Coordinates of C-alpha atoms and ligand atoms in Angstrom, one line a residue:
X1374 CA -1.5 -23.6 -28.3
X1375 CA -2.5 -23.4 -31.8
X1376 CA -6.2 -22.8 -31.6
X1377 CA -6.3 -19.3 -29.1
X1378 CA -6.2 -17.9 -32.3
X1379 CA -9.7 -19.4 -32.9
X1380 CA -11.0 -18.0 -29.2
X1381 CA -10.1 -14.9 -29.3
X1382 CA -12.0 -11.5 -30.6
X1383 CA -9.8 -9.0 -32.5
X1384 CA -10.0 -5.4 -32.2
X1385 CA -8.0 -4.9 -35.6
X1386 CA -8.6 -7.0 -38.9
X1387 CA -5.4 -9.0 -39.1
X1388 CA -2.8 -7.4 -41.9
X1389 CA 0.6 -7.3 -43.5
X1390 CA 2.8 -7.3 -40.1
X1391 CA 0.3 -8.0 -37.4
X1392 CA 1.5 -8.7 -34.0
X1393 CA 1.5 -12.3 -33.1
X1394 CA -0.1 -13.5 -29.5
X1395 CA 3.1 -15.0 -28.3
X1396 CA 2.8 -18.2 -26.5
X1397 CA 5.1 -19.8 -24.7
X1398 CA 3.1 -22.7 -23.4
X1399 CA 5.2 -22.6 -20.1
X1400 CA 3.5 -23.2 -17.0
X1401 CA 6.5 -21.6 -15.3
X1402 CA 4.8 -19.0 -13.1
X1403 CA 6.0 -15.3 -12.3
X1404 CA 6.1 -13.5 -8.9
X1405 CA 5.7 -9.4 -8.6
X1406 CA 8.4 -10.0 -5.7
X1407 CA 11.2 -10.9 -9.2
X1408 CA 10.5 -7.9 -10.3
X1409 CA 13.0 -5.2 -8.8
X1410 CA 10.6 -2.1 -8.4
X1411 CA 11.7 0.8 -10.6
X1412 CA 10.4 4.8 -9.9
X1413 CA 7.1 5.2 -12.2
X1414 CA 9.3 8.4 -14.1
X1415 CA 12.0 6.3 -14.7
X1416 CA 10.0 2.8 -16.0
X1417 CA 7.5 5.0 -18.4
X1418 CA 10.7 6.2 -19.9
X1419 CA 12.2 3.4 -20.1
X1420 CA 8.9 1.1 -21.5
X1421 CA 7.9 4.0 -23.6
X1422 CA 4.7 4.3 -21.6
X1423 CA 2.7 7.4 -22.4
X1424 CA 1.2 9.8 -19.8
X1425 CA -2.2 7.9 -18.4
X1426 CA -0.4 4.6 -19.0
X1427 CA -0.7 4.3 -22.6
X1428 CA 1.4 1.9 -24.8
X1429 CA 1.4 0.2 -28.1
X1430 CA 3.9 -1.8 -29.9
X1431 CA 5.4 0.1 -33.0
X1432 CA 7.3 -3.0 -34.7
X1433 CA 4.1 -4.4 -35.9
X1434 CA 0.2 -3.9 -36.0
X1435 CA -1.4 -5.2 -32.5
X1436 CA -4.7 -7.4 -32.7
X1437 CA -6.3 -6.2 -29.6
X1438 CA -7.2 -2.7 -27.9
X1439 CA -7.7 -3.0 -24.4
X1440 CA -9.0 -0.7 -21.5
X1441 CA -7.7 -1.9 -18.2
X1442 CA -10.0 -0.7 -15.4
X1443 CA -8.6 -1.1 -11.7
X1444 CA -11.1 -0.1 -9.4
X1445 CA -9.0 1.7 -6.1
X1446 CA -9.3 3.1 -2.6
X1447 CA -6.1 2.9 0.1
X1448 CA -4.0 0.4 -1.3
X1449 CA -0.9 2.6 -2.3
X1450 CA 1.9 -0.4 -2.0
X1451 CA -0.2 -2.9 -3.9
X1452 CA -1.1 0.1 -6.5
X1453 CA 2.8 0.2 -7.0
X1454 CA 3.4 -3.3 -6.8
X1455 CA 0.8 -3.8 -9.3
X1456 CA 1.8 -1.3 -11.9
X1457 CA 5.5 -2.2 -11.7
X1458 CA 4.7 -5.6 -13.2
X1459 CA 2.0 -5.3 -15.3
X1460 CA 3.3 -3.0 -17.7
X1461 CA 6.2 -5.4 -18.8
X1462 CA 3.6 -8.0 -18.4
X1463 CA 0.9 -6.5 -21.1
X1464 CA 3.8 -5.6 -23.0
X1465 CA 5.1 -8.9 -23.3
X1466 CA 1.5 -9.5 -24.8
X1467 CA 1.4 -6.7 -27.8
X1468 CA -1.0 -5.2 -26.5
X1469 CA -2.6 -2.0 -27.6
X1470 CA -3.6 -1.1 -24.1
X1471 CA -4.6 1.5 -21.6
X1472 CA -4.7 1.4 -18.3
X1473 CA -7.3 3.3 -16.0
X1474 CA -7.3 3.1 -12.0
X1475 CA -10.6 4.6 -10.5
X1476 CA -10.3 6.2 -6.9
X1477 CA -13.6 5.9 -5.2
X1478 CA -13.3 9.4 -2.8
X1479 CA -14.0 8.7 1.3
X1480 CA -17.4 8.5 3.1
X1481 CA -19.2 5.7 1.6
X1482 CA -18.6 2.3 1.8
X1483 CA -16.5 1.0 -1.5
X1484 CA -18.5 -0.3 -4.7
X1485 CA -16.0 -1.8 -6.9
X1486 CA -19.3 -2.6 -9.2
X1487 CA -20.5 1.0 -9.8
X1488 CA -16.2 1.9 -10.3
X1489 CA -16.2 -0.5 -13.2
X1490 CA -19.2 1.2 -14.3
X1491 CA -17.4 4.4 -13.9
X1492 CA -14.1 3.2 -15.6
X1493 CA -16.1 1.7 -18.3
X1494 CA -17.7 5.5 -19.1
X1495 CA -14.7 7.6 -18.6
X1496 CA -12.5 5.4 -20.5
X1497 CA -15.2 5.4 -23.6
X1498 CA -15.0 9.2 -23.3
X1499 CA -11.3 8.6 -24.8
X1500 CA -11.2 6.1 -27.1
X1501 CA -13.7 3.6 -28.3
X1502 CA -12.0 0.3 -26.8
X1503 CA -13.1 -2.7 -27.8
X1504 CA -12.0 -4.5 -25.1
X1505 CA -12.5 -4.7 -21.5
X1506 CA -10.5 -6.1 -18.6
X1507 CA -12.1 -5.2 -15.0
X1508 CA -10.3 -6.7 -12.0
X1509 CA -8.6 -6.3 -8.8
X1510 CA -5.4 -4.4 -7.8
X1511 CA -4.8 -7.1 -5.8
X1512 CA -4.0 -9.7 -8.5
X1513 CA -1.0 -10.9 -10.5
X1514 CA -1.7 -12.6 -12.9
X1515 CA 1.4 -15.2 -13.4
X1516 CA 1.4 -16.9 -16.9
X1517 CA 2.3 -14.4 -19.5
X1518 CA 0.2 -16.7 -21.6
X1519 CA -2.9 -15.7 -19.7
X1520 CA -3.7 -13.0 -22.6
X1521 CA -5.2 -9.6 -21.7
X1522 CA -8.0 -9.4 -24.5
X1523 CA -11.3 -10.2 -25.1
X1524 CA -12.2 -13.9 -26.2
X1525 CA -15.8 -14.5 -28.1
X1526 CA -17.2 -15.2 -25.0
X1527 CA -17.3 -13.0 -21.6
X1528 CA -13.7 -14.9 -20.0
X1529 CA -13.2 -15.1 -16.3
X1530 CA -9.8 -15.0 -16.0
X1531 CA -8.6 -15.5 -12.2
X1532 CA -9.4 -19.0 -12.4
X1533 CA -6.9 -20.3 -10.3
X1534 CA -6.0 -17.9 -7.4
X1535 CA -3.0 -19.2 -4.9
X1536 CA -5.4 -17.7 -2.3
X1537 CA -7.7 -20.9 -3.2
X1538 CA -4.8 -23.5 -3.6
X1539 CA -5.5 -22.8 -7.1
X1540 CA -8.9 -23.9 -7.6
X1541 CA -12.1 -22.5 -8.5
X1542 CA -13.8 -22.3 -5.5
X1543 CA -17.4 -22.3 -7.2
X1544 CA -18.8 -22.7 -10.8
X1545 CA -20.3 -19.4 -11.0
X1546 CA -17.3 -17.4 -9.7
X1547 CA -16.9 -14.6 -12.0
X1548 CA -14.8 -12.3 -9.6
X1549 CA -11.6 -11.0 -10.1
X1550 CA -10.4 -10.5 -13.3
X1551 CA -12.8 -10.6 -15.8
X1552 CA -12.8 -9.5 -20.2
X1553 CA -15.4 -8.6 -21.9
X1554 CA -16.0 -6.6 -25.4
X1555 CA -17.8 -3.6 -25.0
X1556 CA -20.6 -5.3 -27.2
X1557 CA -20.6 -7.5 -24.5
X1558 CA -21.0 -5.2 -21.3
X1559 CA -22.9 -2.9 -22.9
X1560 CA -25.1 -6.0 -24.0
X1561 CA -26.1 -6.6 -19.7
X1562 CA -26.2 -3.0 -19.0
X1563 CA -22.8 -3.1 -17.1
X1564 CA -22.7 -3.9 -13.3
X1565 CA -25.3 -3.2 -10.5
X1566 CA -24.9 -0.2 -9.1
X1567 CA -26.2 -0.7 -5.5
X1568 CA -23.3 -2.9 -3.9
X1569 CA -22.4 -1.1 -1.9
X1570 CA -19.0 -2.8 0.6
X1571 CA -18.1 -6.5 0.0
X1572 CA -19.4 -9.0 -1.7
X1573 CA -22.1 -10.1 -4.2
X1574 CA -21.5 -7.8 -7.0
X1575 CA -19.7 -10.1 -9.3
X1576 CA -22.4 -13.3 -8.4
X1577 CA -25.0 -10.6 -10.0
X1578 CA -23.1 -9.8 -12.9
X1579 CA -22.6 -13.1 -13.7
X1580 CA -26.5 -13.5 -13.3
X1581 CA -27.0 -10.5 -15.6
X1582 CA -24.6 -12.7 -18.7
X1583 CA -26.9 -15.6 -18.2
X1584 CA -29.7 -14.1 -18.6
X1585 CA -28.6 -12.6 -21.9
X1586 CA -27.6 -16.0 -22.8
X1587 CA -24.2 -15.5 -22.4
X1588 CA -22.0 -18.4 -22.2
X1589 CA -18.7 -17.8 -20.6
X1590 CA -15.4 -19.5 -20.6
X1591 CA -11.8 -19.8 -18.6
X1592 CA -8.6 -20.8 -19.4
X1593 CA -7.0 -23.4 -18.4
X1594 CA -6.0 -23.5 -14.8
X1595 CA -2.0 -23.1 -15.1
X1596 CA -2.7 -20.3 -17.7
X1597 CA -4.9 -18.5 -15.4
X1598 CA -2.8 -18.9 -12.4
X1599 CA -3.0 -15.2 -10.4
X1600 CA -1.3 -14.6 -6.9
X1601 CA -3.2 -12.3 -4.8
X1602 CA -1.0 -9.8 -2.7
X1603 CA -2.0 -10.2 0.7
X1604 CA -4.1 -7.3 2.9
X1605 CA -6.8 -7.3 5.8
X1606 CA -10.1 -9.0 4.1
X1607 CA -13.0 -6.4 4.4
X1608 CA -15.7 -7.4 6.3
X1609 CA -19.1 -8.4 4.0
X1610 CA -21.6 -6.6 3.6
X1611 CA -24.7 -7.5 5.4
X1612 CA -27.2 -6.0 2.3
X1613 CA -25.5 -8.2 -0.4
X1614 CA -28.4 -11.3 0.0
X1615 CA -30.7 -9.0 -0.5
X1616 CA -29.5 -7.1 -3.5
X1617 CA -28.4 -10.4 -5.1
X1618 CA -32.3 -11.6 -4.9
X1619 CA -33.5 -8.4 -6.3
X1620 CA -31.2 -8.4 -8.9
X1621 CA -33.1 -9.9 -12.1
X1622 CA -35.6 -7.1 -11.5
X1623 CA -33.0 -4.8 -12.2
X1624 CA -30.8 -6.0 -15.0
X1625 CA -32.8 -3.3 -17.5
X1626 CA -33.3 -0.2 -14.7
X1627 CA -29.6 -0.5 -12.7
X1628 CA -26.3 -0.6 -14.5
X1629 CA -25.0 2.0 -17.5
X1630 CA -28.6 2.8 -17.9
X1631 CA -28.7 5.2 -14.5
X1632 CA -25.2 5.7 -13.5
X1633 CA -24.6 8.8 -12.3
X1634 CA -21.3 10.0 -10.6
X1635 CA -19.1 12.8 -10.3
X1636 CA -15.3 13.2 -11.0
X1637 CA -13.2 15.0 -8.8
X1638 CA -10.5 14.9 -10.1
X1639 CA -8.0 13.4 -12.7
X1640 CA -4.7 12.9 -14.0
X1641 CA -2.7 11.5 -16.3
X1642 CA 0.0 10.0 -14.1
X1643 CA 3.1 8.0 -15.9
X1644 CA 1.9 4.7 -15.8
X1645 CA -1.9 5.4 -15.6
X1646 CA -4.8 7.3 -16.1
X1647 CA -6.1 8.1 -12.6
X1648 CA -9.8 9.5 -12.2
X1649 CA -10.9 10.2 -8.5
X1650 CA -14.7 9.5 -8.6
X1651 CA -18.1 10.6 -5.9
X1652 CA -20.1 7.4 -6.5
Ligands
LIG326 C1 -18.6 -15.1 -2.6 C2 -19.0 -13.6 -2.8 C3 -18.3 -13.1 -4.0 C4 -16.8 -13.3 -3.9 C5 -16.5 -14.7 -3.7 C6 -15.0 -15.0 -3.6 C7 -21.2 -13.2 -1.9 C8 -22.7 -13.2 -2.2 C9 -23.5 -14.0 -1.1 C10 -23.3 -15.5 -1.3 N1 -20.4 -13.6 -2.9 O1 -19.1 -15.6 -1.4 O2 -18.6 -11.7 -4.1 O3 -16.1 -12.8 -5.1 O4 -17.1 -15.2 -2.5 O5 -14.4 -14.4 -2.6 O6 -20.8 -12.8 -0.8

């Protein structure tokens, strides 16, 4: 479509050579099963991926610099499965992009909240992206047209997940995959950091944008077409009513404001930056 041009943000002032966002207006979707799997040594060699999953295109100027934060605990086949297609995927795109998986160590329950958080502060140690993508390992997404940059609004981006016949299940679904500029997380002090186990987080985040005013928007649903690789669904957590009702009184107090967390470790691995966090 002519007009994406129009809804999205740019990290880079256009100039003489700059990228293009190549469209190709097909609704023909991908599968990560097409996609023979290749040893991570052998495919950042071969995609010119730097160590900690770094890549830009060379041939031309990109528009948009993007941190790609995966939040991560026990999923080592989808982890693979994951990274084998995306990189071709975001490459496809021009991107100037990053990408940053966030191991959340054993003991407590998972908070895939407070590891955005996390990724969010540890990739800004780097580089000053513009440009966030939080979401899922979990996820494929399976239009190369559903672009991995920030748009002028916060953008949820799983729209249409094969897991929900392809619908939206409700209006205020922002789980997922989601973009937002830094201006704009930073703007709603990140995520909550008290969801702790399944559920709720993402309701409260979206809570936290409207209360800034935030408008946000979606593709359409055969752009943002995403197939979710299957696993055992976690159980919800039974604290995620309450937190969600508490929330507005935290939007200023819980989020980047008071995150505290310690890494344990880290590494640049070939295809991404992998930072093992206490939360
Ligand atoms: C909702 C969850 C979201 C989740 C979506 C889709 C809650 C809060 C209590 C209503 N919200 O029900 O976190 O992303 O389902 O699976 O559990």
């Amino acid at each position: 479509t002519e007009n994406i041009y129009d809804e999205m943000e740019r990290s880079y002032p256009p100039r003489d050579n700059s990228c293009v966002i190549p469209v190709s207006g097909s609704s023909q979707l991908l599968y990560p099963e097409e996609h023979p799997r290749e040893d991570p040594v052998v495919m950042a060699r071969r995609l010119g991926i730097l160590p900690g999953g770094q890549w830009k295109p060379l041939n031309c100027h990109p528009l948009f610099n993007v941190a790609i934060i995966l939040p991560y605990r026990n999923r080592q086949t989808q982890l693979a499965i994951f990274m084998n297609y995306i990189h071709p995927f975001l490459q496809s795109q021009n991107l100037d992009y990053r990408i940053f998986v966030i191991e959340q160590s054993p003991m407590r329950e998972f908070n895939r909240a407070k590891l955005f958080n996390v990724g969010y502060a540890e990739a800004t140690k780097i580089n000053d992206f513009h440009c966030f993508i939080f979401q899922d390992i979990d996820l494929i997404p399976q239009n190369p047209d559903n672009i991995y940059a920030c748009t002028k609004m916060p953008r949820h981006m799983s729209s249409s997940v094969n897991t929900f016949r392809y619908n939206l299940p409700y209006t205020g679904l922002f789980g997922g995959a989601i973009a937002l500029t830094r201006k704009q997380f930073e703007r709603v002090n990140g995520f909550s950091n008290v969801f702790y186990g399944w559920g709720g987080e993402d309701d409260d985040f979206y809570s936290r944008l409207q209360s800034r005013g935030f408008q946000i928007t979606r593709f359409g649903p055969n752009v943002a077409q995403y197939y979710m690789l299957t696993h055992k669904k976690e159980p919800p957590s039974t604290t995620r009513f309450a937190n969600l009702e508490t929330g507005a009184r935290r939007y200023d107090t819980d989020g980047l404001s008071n995150l505290e967390y310690r890494v344990l470790n880290h590494q640049l691995r070939p295809l991404y930056s992998w930072i093992l966090a206490d939360v």
